[in-house]
Coordinates of C-alpha atoms in Angstrom, one line a residue:
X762 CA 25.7 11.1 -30.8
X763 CA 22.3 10.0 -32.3
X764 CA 20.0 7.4 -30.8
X765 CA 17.6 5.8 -32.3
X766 CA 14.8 4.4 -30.7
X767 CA 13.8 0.3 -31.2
X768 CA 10.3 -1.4 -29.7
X769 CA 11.3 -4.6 -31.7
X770 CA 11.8 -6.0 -28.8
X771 CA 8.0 -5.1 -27.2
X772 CA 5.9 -8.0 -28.6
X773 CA 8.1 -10.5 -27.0
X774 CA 8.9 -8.7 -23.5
X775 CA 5.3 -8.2 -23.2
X776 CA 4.4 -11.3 -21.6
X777 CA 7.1 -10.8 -18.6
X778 CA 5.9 -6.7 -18.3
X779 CA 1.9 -8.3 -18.0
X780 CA 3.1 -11.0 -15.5
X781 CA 5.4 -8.1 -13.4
X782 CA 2.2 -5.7 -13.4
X783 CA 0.2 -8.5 -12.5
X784 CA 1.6 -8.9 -9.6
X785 CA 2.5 -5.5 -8.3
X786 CA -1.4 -5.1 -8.6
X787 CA -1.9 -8.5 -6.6
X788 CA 0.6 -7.1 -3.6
X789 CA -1.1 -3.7 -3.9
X790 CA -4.5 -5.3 -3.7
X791 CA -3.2 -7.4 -0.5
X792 CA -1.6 -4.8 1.3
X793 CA -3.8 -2.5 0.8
X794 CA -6.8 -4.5 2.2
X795 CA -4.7 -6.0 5.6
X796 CA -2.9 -2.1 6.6
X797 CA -6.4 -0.8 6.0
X798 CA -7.9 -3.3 8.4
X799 CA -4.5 -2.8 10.3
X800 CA -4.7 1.3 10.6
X801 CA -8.4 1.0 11.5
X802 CA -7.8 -0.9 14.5
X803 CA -4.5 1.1 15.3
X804 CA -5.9 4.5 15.0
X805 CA -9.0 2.7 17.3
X806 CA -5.8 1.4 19.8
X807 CA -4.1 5.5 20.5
X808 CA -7.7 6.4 21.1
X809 CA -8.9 3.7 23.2
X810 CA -9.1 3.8 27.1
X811 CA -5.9 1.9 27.6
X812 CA -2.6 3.6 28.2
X813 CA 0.0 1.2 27.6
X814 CA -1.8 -0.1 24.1
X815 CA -1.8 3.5 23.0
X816 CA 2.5 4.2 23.5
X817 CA 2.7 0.6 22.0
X818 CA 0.8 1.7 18.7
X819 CA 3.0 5.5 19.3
X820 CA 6.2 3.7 18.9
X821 CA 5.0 1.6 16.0
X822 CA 4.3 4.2 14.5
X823 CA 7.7 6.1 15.3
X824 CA 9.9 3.7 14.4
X825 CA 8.4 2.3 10.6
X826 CA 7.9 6.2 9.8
X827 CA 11.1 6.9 10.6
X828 CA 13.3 4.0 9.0
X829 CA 13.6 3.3 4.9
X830 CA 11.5 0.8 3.5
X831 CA 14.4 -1.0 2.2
X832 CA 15.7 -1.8 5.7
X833 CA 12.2 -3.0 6.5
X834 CA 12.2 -5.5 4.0
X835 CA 15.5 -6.8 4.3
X836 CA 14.7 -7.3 8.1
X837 CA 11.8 -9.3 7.3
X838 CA 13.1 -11.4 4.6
X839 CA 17.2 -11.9 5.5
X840 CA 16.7 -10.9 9.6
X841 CA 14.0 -12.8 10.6
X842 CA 15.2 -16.4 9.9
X843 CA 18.2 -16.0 12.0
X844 CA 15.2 -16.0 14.7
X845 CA 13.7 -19.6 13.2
X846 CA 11.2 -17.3 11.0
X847 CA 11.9 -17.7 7.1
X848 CA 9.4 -16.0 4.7
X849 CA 9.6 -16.8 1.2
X850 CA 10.2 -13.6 -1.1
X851 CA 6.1 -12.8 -1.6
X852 CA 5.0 -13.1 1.7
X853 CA 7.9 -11.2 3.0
X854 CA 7.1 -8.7 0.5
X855 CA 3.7 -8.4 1.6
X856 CA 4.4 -8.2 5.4
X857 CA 6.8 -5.8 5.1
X858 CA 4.6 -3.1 3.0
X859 CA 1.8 -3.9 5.0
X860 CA 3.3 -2.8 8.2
X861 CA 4.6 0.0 6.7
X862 CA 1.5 1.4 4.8
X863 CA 0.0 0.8 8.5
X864 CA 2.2 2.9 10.2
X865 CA 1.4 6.0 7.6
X866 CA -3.0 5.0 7.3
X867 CA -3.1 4.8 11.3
X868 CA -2.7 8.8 11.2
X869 CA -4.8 9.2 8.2
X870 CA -7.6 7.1 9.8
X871 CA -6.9 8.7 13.1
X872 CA -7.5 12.3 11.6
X873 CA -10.8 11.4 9.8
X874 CA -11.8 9.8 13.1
X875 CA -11.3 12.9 15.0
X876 CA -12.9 14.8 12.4
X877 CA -16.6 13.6 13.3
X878 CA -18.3 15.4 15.7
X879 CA -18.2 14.1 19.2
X880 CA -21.9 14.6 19.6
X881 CA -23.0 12.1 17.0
X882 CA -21.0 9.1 19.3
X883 CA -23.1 10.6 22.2
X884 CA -26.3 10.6 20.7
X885 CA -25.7 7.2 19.5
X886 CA -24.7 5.9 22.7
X887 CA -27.9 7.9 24.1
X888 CA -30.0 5.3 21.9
X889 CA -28.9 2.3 23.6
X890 CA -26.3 1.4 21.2
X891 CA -23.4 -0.2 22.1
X892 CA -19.8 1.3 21.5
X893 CA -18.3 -1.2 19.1
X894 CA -21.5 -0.9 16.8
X895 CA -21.2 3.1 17.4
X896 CA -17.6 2.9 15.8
X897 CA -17.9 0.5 13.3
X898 CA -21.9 1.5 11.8
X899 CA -21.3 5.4 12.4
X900 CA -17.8 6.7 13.3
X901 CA -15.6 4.8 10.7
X902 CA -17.7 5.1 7.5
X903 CA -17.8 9.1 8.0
X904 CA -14.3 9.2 8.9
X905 CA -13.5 7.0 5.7
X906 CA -15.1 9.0 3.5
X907 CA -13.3 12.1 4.8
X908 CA -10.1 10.8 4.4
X909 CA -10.9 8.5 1.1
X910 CA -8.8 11.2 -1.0
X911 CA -5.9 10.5 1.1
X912 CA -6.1 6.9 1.7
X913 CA -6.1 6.5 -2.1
X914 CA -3.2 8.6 -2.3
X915 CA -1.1 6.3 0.3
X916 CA -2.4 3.5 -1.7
X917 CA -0.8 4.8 -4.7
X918 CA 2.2 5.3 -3.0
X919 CA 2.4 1.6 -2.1
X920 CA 2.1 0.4 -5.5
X921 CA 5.0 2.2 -6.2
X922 CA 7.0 1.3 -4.1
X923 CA 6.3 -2.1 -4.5
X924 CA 9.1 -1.9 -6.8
X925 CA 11.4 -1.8 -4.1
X926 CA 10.5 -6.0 -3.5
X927 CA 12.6 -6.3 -6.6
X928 CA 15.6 -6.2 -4.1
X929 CA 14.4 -10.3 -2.9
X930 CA 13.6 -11.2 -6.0
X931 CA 9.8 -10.1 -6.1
X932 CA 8.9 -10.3 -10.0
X933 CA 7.3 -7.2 -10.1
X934 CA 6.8 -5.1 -12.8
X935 CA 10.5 -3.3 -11.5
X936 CA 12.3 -6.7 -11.8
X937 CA 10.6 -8.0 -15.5
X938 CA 11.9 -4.4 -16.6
X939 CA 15.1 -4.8 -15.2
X940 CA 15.4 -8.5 -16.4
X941 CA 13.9 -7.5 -19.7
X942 CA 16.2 -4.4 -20.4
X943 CA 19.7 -6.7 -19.2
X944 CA 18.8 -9.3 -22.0
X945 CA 17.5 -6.5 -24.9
X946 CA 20.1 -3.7 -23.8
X947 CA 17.6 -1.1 -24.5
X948 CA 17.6 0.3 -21.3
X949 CA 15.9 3.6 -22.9
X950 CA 12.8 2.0 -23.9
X951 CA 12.2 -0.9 -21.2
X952 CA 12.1 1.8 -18.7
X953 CA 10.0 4.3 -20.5
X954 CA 7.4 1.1 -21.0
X955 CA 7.4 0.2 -17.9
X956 CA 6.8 4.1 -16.9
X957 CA 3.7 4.3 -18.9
X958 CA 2.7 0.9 -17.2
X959 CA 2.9 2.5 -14.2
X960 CA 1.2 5.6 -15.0
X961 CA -1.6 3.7 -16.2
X962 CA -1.8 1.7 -13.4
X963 CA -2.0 4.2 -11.1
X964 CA -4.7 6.3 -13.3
X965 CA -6.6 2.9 -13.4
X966 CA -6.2 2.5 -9.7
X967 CA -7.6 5.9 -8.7
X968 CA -10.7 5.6 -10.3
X969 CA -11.5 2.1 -9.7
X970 CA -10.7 3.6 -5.5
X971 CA -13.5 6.3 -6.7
X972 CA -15.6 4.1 -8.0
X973 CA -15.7 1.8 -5.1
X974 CA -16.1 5.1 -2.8
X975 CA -19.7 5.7 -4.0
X976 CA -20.9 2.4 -4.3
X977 CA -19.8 0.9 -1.0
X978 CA -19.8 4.3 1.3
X979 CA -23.3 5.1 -0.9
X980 CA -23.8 8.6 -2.0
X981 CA -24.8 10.5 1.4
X982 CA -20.8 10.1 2.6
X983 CA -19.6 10.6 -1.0

C-alpha cells in the first residue's frame, strides 16, 4: 500500500500548533521556576536540624517518585474538589507538575549541595556571617552550577511531559495535534510536525538554560 504524504493542511493548523507550543512553554516556564524554588528549600528541609521536617520532605519525595504522573494529575484536578478544592484545568496542570518536578530537583539540589566542601560553610560562618546568607550567597550558587547540567535535563523532561495535561483538557501542543489530526485525518504528518516542534523546543530550551547559566551564575561557577 502506498502513502503519500500531504502538508496542505500546515498553513491553516499552524495557528492552533503556535498557540499549543505557546503554552507548553508558559507551563514549562512556571513550573520550572516554583519546583526550582520548591527543591531548593526541600533539599535545605532533609538537611536542616529538624527531624520530623526531614521524614516529612522523605515521604514526599517517596510517594510522587514512585506513582505515575497521570494519577497525580487526575488527583489534583477530578480528586481534590470532592474535598471543596476545584482547580480549573491550567492551574491544576501547573500544581501537579510542579510537585512532581519537586520531588525529582530536591535530590538533584541535594547532591550539588553536598558536593561543596564543608570547610567553605565553616570558614564563612568563621567571618561572622550568618547561616541563611551562608546558604543562599555561597552554598547554593556552587551547588547550582554543579548540577545545572542535570537540572536542565529534568527541565526538559517536564516540558515533555506536559503533554500529559492534554488528559484535562490542557491545549498544549499534544492536544492542538491531537485536535488538529481528528479534523485533517493525517495522523502521519500532524504528529511528525508536532515532533519537530518539540525537538526544537527542546534544542531552544537547552541553550537559552546555557545561556542564562553564565550570565546569572557569572563565569567563575560556569
Amino acid at each position: 500500500m502506498r502513502y503519500s504524504l500531504d502538508f496542505n493542511w500546515l498553513w491553516d493548523g499552524l495557528g492552533p500548533l503556535a498557540y499549543g507550543a505557546g503554552t507548553t512553554l508558559a507551563l514549562t516556564a512556571s513550573t520550572s521556576a516554583l519546583g526550582i524554588v520548591l527543591s531548593v528549600l526541600g533539599a535545605a528541609a532533609r538537611r536542616g536540624p529538624y527531624p520530623w521536617l526531614r521524614k516529612v520532605v522523605g515521604l514526599y519525595v517517596e510517594v510522587m517518585r514512585n506513582t505515575p504522573f497521570l494519577v497525580q494529575l487526575f488527583f489534583i484536578f477530578f480528586g481534590l474538589p470532592s474535598l471543596g478544592l476545584r482547580l480549573d484545568p491550567i492551574s491544576a496542570a501547573v500544581l501537579a507538575m510542579t510537585l512532581n518536578m519537586a520531588a525529582y530537583t530536591i535530590e538533584v539540589v541535594g547532591a550539588g549541595l553536598d558536593a561543596i566542601p564543608r570547610g567553605q560553610k565553616e570558614a564563612a560562618q568563621a567571618l561572622g556571617l550568618r547561616p541563611r546568607l551562608v546558604f543562599f550567597k555561597i552554598i547554593l550558587p556552587q551547588a547550582l552550577a554543579i548540577i545545572f547540567p542535570a537540572l536542565t535535563s529534568q527541565i526538559i523532561i517536564m516540558m515533555l511531559e506536559s503533554a500529559v495535561v492534554s488528559q484535562i483538557s490542557v491545549r498544549e501542543l499534544a492536544q492542538e495535534a491531537d485536535l488538529l489530526q481528528s479534523r485533517t485525518f493525517r495522523s502521519f504528518e500532524t504528529y511528525l510536525v508536532a515532533t519537530l516542534i518539540y525537538l526544537s523546543m527542546s534544542a531552544a530550551l537547552r541553550r537559552l538554560l546555557f545561556a542564562g547559566k553564565r550570565r546569572f551564575l557569572g563565569a567563575g561557577l560556569a
